[in-house]
CSV table of C-alpha atoms in Angstrom, one decimal:
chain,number,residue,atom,x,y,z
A,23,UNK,CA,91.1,96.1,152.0
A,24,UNK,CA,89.6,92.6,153.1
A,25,UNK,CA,85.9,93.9,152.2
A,26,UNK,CA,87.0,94.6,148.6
A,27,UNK,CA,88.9,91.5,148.4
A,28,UNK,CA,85.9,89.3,149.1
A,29,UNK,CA,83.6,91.3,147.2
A,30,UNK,CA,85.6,90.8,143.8
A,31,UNK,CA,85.6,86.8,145.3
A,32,UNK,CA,81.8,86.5,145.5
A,33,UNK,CA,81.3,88.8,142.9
A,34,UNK,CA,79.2,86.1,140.1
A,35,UNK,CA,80.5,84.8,136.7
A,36,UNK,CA,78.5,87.2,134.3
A,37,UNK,CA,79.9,90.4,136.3
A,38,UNK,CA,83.8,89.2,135.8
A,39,UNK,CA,83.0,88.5,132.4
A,40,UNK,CA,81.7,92.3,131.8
A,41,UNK,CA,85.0,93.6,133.7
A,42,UNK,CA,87.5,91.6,131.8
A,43,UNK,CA,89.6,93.9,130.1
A,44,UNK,CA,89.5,94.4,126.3
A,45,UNK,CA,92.8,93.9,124.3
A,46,UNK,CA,94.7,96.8,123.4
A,47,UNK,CA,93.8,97.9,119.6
A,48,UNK,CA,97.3,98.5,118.7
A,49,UNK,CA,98.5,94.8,120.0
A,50,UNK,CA,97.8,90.9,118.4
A,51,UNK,CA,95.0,89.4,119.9
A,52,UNK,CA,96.7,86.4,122.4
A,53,UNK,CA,100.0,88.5,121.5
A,54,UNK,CA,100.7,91.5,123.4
A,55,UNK,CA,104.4,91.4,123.0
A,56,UNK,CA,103.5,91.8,119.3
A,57,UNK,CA,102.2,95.4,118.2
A,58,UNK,CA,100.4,95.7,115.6
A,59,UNK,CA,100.9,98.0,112.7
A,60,UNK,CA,98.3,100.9,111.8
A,61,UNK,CA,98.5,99.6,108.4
A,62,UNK,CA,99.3,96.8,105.7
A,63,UNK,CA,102.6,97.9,104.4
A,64,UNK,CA,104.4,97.5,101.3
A,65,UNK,CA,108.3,95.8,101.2
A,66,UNK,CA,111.1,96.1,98.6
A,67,UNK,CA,113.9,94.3,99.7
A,68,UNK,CA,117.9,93.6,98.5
A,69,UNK,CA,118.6,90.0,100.1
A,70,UNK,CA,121.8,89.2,100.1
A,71,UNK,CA,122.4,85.8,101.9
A,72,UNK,CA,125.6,83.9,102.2
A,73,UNK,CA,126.1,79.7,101.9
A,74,UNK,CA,129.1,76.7,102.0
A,75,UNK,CA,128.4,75.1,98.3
A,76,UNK,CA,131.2,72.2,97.9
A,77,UNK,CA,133.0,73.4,100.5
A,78,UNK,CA,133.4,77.5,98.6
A,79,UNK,CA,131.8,80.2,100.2
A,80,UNK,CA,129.7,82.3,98.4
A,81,UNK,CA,127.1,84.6,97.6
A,82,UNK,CA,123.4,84.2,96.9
A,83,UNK,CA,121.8,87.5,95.5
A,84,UNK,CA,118.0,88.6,95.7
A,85,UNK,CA,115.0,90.7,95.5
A,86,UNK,CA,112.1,90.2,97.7
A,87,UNK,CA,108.9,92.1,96.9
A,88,UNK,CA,105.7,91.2,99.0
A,89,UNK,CA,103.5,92.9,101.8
A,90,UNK,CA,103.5,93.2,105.5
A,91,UNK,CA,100.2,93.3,107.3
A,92,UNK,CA,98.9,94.6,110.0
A,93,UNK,CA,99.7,91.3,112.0
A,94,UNK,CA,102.8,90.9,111.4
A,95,UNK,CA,102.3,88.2,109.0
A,96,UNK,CA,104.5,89.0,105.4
A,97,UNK,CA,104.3,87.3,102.6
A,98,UNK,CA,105.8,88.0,98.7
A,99,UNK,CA,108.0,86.6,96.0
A,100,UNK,CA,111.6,86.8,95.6
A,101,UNK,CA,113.9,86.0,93.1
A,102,UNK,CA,117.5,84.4,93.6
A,103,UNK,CA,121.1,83.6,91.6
A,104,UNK,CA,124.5,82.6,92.5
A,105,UNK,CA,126.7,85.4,92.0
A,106,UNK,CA,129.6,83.4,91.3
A,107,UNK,CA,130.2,80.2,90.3
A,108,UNK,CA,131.1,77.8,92.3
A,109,UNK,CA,133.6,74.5,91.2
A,110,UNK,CA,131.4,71.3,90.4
A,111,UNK,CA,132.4,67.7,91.2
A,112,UNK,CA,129.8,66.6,89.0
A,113,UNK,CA,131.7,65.4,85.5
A,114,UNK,CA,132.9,67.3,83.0
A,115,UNK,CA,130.3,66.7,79.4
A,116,UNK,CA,133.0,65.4,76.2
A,117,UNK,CA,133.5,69.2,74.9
A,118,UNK,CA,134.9,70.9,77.9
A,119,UNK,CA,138.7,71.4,77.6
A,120,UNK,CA,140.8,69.7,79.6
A,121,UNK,CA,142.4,72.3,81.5
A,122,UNK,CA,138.9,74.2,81.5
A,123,UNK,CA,137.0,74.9,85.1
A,124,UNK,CA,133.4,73.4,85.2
A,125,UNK,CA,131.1,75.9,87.5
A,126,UNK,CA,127.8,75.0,89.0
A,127,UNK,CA,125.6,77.6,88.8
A,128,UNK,CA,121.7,78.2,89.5
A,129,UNK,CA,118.5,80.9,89.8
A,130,UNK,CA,115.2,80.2,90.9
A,131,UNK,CA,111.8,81.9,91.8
A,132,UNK,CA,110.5,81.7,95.1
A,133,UNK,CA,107.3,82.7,97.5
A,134,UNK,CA,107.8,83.6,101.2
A,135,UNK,CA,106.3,84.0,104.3
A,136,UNK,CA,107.3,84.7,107.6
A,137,UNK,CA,106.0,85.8,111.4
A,138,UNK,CA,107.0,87.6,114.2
A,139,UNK,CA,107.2,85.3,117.0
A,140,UNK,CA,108.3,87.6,120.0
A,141,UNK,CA,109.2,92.0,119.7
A,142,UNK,CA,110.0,94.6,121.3
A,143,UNK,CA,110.7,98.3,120.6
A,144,UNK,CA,114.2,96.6,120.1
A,145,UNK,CA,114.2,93.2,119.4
A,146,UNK,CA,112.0,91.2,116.7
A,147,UNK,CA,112.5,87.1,116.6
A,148,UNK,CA,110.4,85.9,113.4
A,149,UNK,CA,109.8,82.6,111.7
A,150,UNK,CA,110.5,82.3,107.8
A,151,UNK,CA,109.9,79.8,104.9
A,152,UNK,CA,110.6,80.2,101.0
A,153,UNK,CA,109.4,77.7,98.3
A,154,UNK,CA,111.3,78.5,95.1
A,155,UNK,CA,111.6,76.6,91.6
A,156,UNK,CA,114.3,77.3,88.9
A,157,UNK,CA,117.5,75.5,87.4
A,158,UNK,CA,120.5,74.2,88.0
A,159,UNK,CA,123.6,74.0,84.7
A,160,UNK,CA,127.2,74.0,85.0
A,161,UNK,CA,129.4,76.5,82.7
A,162,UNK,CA,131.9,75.3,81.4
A,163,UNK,CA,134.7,76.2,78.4
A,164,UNK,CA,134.5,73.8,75.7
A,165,UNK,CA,137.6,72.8,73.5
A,166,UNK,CA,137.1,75.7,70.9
A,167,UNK,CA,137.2,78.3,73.8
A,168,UNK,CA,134.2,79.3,74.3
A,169,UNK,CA,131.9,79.6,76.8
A,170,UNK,CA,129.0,76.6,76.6
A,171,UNK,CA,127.1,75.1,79.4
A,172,UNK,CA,124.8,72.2,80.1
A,173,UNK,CA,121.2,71.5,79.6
A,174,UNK,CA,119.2,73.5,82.8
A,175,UNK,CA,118.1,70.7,85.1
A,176,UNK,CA,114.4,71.6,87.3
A,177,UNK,CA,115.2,72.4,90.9
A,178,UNK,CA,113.3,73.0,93.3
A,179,UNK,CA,113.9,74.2,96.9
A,180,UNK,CA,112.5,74.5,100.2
A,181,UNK,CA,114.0,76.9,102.6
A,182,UNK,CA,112.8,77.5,106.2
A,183,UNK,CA,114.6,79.7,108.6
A,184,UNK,CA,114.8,81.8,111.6
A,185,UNK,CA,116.2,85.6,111.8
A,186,UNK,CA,116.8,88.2,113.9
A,187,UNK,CA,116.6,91.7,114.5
A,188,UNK,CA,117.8,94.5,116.4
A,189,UNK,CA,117.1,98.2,115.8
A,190,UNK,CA,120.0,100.7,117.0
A,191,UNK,CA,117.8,103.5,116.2
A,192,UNK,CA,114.3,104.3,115.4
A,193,UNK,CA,115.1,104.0,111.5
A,194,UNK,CA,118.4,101.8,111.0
A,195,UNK,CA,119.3,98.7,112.8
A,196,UNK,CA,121.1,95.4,111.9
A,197,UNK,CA,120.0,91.6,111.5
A,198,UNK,CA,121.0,87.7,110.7
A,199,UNK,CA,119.4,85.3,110.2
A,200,UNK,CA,120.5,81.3,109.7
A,201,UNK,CA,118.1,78.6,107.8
A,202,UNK,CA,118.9,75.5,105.8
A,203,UNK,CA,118.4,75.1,101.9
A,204,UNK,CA,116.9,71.6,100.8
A,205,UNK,CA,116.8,70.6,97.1
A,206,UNK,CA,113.3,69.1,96.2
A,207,UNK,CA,112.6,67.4,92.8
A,208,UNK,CA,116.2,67.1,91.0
A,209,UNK,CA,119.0,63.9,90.9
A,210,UNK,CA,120.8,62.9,93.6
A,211,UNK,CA,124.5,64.3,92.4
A,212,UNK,CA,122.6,68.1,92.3
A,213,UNK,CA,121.1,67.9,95.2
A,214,UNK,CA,124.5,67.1,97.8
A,215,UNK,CA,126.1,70.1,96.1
A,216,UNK,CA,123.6,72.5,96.5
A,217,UNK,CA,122.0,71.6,99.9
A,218,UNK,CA,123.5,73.1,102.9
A,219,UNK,CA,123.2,76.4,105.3
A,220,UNK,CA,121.9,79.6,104.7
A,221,UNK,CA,122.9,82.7,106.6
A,222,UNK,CA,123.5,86.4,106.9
A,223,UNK,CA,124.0,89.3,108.7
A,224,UNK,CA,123.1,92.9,107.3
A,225,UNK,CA,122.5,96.3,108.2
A,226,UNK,CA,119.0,97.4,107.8
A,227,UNK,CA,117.0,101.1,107.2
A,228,UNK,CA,113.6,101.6,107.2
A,229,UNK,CA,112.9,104.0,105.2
A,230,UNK,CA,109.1,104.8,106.2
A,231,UNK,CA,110.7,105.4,109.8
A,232,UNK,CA,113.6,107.6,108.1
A,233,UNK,CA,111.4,109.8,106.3
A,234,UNK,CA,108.6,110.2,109.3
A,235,UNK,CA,112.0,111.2,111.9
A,236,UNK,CA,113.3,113.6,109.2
A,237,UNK,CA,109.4,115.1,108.5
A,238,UNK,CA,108.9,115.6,112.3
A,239,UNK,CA,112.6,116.7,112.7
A,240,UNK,CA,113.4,114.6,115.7
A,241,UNK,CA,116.7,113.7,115.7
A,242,UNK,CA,118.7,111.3,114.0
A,243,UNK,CA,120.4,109.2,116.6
A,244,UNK,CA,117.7,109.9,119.3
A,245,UNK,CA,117.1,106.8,121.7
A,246,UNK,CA,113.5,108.1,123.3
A,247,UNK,CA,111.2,106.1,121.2
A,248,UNK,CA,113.2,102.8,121.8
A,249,UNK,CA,112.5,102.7,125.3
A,250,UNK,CA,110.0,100.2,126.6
A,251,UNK,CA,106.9,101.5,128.3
């Protein structure tokens, strides 16, 4: 044992260099923890987030639509909207009722991207940022009754955050995720009623990995591909 061990000592520079090993085809380069995939990868996703908006909890809908390559970078747009509308303390324009109930209320277009920062065959940490611009109005009933609302006000927002996720099986799992939404580009009064958290916690399927389980007919609840190595 002590010959080898000062062989590999003496042996010269060029000779380690031609013995280093290669990194693994199927891993990040400077990332093993990160596998890569054996292909770019198309994603349709319902994102359903929830936020504190002047103090109400509520519910932001959306649709994401991008791409997932083979490094674990994604990227896509996404569209969002308030679901419900949430009391303003902004004031109410010269037509509203008295007794009526002003509602802030906004959508907007957005772009994403995110990374992996650290996975396993269970676990997946990833880093994500949206840059979105739409409008912000408040509906309101106007002394005749009807519905009317306020001239759309620009609004952009920046949103970065962090999620997590853990699959349970091969082809379902669940995740959360907590970020901060930020306002850009709109008055003052608008942006300390929409600014605040972000966060949410989901169940998730993948469907690529549903179909490939059902096509092989392993099954369903099966825990021997989610062991490590």
């Amino acid at each position: 044992m002590r010959v080898v061990l000062l062989g590999l000592v003496l042996l010269p520079v060029g000779a380690q260099a031609q013995s280093a090993p290669v990194p693994r085809a199927d891993t990040v380069l400077r990332r093993p923890a990160i596998l890569r995939l054996p292909h770019n990868r198309f994603v349709a996703q319902y994102d359903s987030r929830y936020s504190i908006i002047n103090r109400h909890f509520t519910t932001i809908n959306g649709l994401k639509l991008g791409i997932e390559f083979k490094n674990r970078f994604r990227t896509g747009a996404a569209i969002y909207f308030l679901s419900t509308g949430v009391p303003t303390r902004r004031a109410k324009p010269e037509n509203a009722a008295e007794d009526a109930d002003a509602e802030l209320r906004f959508r907007y277009l957005a772009v994403y991207a995110g990374y992996a920062l650290l996975e396993t065959k269970r676990w997946e940490l990833s880093a994500n940022l949206q840059l979105g611009t739409g409008s912000a109005y408040v509906r309101y009933q106007n002394a005749a009754g009807d519905l009317d609302k306020t001239p759309h006000d620009f609004l952009g927002v920046v949103e970065p955050a962090m999620a997590a996720q853990l699959r349970v099986f091969r082809w379902a799992g669940v995740g959360t995720g907590l970020g901060w939404r930020q306002p850009v580009f709109v008055p003052a009064a608008i942006q300390k009623e929409l600014n605040g958290p972000v966060f949410y916690l989901r169940g998730n399927v993948f469907l690529g990995e549903l179909i490939k389980v059902m096509k092989d007919k392993e099954p369903l609840f099966t825990q021997s591909n989610m062991r490590p190595d």
